[in-house]
Every structure is written in structure tokens, then in C-alpha cells.
Coordinates of C-alpha atoms in Angstrom, one line a residue:
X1 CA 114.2 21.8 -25.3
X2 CA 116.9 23.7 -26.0
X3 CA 117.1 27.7 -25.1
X4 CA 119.2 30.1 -26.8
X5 CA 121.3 33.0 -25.2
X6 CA 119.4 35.5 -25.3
X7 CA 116.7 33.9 -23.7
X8 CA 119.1 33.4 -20.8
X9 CA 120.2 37.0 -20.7
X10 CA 116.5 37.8 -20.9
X11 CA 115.7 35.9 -18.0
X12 CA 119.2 36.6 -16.0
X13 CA 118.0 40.2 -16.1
X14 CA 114.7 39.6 -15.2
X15 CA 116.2 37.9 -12.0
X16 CA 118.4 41.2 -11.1
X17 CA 115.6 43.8 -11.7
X18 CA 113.4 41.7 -9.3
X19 CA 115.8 41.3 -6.9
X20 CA 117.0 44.4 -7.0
X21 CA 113.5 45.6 -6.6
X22 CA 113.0 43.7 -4.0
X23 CA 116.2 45.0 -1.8
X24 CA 114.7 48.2 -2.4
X25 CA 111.7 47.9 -0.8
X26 CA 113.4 46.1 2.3
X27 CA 115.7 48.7 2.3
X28 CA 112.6 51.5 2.8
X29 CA 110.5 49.4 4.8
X30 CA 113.7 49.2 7.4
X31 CA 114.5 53.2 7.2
X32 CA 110.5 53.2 7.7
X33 CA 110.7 51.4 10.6
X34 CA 114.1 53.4 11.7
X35 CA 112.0 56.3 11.7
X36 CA 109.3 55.1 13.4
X37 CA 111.1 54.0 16.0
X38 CA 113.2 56.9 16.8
X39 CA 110.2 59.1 16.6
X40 CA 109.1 60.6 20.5
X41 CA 105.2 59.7 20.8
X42 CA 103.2 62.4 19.9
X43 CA 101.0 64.5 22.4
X44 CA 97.5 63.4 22.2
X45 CA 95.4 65.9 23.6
X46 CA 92.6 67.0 22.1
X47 CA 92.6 70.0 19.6
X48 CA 88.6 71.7 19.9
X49 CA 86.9 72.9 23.3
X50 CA 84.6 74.8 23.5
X51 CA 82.1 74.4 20.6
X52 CA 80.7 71.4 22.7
X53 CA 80.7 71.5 27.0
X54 CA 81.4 67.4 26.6
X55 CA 83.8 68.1 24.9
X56 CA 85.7 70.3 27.9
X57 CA 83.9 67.6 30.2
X58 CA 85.6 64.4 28.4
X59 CA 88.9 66.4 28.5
X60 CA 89.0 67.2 31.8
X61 CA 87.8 63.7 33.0
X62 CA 91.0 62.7 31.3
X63 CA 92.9 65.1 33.0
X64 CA 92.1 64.5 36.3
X65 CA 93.1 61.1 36.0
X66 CA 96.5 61.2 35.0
X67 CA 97.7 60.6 38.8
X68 CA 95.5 57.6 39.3
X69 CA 96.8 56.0 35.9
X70 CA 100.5 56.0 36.8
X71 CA 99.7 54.5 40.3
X72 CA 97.4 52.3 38.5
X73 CA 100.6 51.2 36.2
X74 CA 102.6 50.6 39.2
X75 CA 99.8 48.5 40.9
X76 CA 99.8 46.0 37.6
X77 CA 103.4 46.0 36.9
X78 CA 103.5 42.0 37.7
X79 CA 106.8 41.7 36.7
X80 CA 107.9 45.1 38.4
X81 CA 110.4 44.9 42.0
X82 CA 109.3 46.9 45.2
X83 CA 111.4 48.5 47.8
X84 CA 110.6 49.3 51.3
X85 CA 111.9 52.2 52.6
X86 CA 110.9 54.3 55.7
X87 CA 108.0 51.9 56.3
X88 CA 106.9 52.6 52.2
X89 CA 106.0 50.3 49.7
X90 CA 107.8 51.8 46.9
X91 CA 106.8 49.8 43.2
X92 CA 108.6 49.8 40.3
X93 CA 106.8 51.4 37.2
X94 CA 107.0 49.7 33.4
X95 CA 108.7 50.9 31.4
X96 CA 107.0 53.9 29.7
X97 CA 106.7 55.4 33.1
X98 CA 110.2 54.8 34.6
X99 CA 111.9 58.3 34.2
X100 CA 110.8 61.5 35.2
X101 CA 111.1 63.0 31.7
X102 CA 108.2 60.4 30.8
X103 CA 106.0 60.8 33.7
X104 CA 105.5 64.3 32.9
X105 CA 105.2 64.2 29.3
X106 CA 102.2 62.3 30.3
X107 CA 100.8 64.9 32.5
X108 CA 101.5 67.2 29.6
X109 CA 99.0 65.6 27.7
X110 CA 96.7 67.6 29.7
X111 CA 98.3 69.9 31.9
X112 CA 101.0 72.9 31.4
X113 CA 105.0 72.1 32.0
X114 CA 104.4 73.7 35.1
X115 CA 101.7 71.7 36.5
X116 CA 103.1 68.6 35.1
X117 CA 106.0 69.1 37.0
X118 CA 103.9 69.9 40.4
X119 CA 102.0 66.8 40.2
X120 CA 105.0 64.5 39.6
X121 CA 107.0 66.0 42.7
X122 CA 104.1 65.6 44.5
X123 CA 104.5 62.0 44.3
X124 CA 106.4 60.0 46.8
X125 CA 108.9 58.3 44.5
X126 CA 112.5 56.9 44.7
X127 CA 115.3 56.3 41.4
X128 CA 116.6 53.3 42.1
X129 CA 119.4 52.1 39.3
X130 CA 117.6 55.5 37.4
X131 CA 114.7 54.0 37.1
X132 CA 111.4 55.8 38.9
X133 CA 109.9 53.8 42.0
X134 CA 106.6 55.4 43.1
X135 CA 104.5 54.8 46.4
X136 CA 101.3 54.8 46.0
X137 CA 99.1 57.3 48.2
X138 CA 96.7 56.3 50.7
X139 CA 94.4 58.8 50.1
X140 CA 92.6 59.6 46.6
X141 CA 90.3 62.3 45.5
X142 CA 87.5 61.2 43.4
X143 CA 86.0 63.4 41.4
X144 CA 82.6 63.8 39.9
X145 CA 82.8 66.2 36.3
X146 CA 80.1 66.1 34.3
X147 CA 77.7 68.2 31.5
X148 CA 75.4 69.2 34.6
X149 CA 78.0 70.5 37.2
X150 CA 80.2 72.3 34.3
X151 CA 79.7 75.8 33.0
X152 CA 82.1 76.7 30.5
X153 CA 83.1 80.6 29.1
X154 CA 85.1 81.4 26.0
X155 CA 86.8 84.2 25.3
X156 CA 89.6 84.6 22.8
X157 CA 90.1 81.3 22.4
X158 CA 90.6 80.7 26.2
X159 CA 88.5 78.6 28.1
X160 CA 87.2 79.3 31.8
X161 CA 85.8 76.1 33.1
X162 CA 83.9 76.2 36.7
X163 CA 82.6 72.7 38.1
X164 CA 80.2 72.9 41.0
X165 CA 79.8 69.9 43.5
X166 CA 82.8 67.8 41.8
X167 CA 83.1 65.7 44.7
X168 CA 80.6 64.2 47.9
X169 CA 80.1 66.8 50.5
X170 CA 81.6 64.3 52.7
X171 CA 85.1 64.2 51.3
X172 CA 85.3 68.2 51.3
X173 CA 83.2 71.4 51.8
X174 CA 85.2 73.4 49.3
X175 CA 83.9 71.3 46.2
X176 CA 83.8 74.0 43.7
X177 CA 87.0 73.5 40.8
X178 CA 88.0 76.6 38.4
X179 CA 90.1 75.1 35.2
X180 CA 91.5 77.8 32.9
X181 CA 92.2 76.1 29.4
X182 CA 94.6 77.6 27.0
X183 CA 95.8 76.7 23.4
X184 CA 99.9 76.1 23.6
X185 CA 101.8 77.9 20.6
X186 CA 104.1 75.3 20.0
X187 CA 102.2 72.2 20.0
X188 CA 98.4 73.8 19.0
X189 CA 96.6 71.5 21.3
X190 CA 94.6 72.4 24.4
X191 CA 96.2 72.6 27.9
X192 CA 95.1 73.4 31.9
X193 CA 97.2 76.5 32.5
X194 CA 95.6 76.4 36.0
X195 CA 93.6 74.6 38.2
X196 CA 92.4 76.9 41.2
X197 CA 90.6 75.1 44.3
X198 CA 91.0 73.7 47.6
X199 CA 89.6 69.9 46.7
X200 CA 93.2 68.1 45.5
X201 CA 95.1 71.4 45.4
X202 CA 97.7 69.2 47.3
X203 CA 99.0 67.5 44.1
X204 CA 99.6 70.7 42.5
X205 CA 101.4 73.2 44.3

């Protein structure tokens, strides 16, 4: 069957619109992904307290936890190195944890810059080839935060959060915890501007 010329132009242009269609959306998909990629992850904290106490509970659960979770990291990095130093067990972190930069953006989830900062040089770590080592503590400080030890206040758009009995009467006889819980200006989301108490006060002073 023959086919005249203009049928093959017909179709040769067909060809180059669909192909060039088709680099196009590569093209976007790739700048997409650029984008993506070079993006820093995004705070996740949560954005309402106060219209509902499990709501401040749930955050501060969180937040009291942050420690534990980077040691926690260390303790399942399989493929991570140790070093012993000064009769330590130091373990490498993976890799979203091995800077300080990143360790306290993770704090800052939760807690002020301030605090964030506390709590990481409150942890026995060591840069080895710039990467962050940490030793994991020996002691821990479990807490107990729930709807029926937490009274919570609001007042212009602060929050000031008291928890009563947060931790066995055998691991302290100071057990009561003060949180005061401010919005940041820049980022809009919820942080602990301060954290007032003897039980843990260690980790952030």
C-alpha cells in the first residue's frame, strides 16, 4: 500500500510533538526531583495546644523523648563504627544524625534553639572524620506524662503546662515538671521555651 507525502509529514510531526512532549515532562519531573532534594526537611511539630490537654500531653511525650531516640539510632546503627575512648563506648550515628546542625534541628522539633543546644552538649559525643560519635548514658529518666497528671493554662496564646508525679517516687522526690509552651514567629509551630524542674534538669542546663 503505497503512502503519499503528506501522510509521512503528518506522521513525522506527530513523532516530534510526542517526543518533544515527552522530554518535557522528563525535564520537570527531574527539576521536581532537584527541588525536592535540595529542600531542608521541614519542622514537624505540631501547630494547635491547648484546645485539647492530649493534645499538650501527645506533644510533650514527643518531646521528652528526643534524647532517647538519637541514642536509640546509635544503638541500631548495624553498620555504624564505635570508638573507645577514656574507657567510653563511643557509636557512630546514621546518617541523619551525624552533625551537630542535625541533632539539634531534631530537638527543635520540640524544644527552643536554646534548649536544643543544652541537650545536645549535654551529650557525651566525639567528631571523628566530622562526623558525630555519641556515648550512650548509663542512666535514663523515664517519664510518666499523661491526661491525669497534666493541668494545662492558656493565656495569650502561651501555654503553662504542670505535670505532677511524672516519674516513680523511687527515681526522685522532686517529681513535679513546669513546661512553658510558646508559638515561634518564624516558623508558627509550638515550642518548650522552658522546662523548669529538678527530675532530668541535667540534660538541659
Amino acid at each position: 500500500m503505497k503512502v503519499n507525502w503528506k501522510s509521512w509529514m503528518f506522521i513525522l510531526a506527530l513523532s516530534l510533538l510526542v517526543t518533544g512532549c515527552l522530554t518535557q515532562v522528563k525535564q520537570e519531573q527531574a527539576k521536581n526531583k532537584t527541588k525536592t532534594q535540595s529542600k531542608p526537611a521541614k519542622q514537624s511539630a505540631i501547630q494547635k495546644l491547648g484546645d485539647n490537654k492530649m493534645d499538650v500531653v501527645l506533644f510533650l511525650k514527643q518531646a521528652e523523648h528526643q534524647l532517647e531516640n538519637v541514642y536509640y539510632a546509635a544503638a541500631d546503627n548495624a553498620k555504624g563504627k564505635s570508638v573507645i575512648e577514656d574507657g567510653l563506648v563511643f557509636r557512630e550515628l546514621p546518617k541523619r544524625f551525624d552533625s551537630k546542625d542535625k541533632i539539634t534541628g531534631y530537638f527543635g522539633r520540640f524544644w527552643s534553639r536554646p534548649l536544643a543546644e543544652a541537650m545536645y552538649d549535654n551529650m557525651t559525643t566525639k567528631l571523628v572524620k566530622d562526623k558525630v560519635y555519641v556515648a550512650i548514658p548509663r542512666v535514663d529518666y523515664p517519664t510518666l506524662i499523661s491526661v491525669r497528671n497534666t493541668t494545662v493554662q492558656k493565656n495569650n496564646g502561651e501555654l503553662s503546662v504542670t505535670v505532677e508525679d511524672v516519674t516513680d517516687s523511687s527515681f526522685a522526690s522532686d517529681r513535679t515538671l513546669r513546661y512553658r509552651i510558646v508559638r515561634d514567629q518564624k516558623t508558627k509551630r509550638f515550642e518548650i521555651k522552658s522546662r523548669m524542674g529538678a527530675y532530668g534538669n541535667e540534660q538541659f542546663q
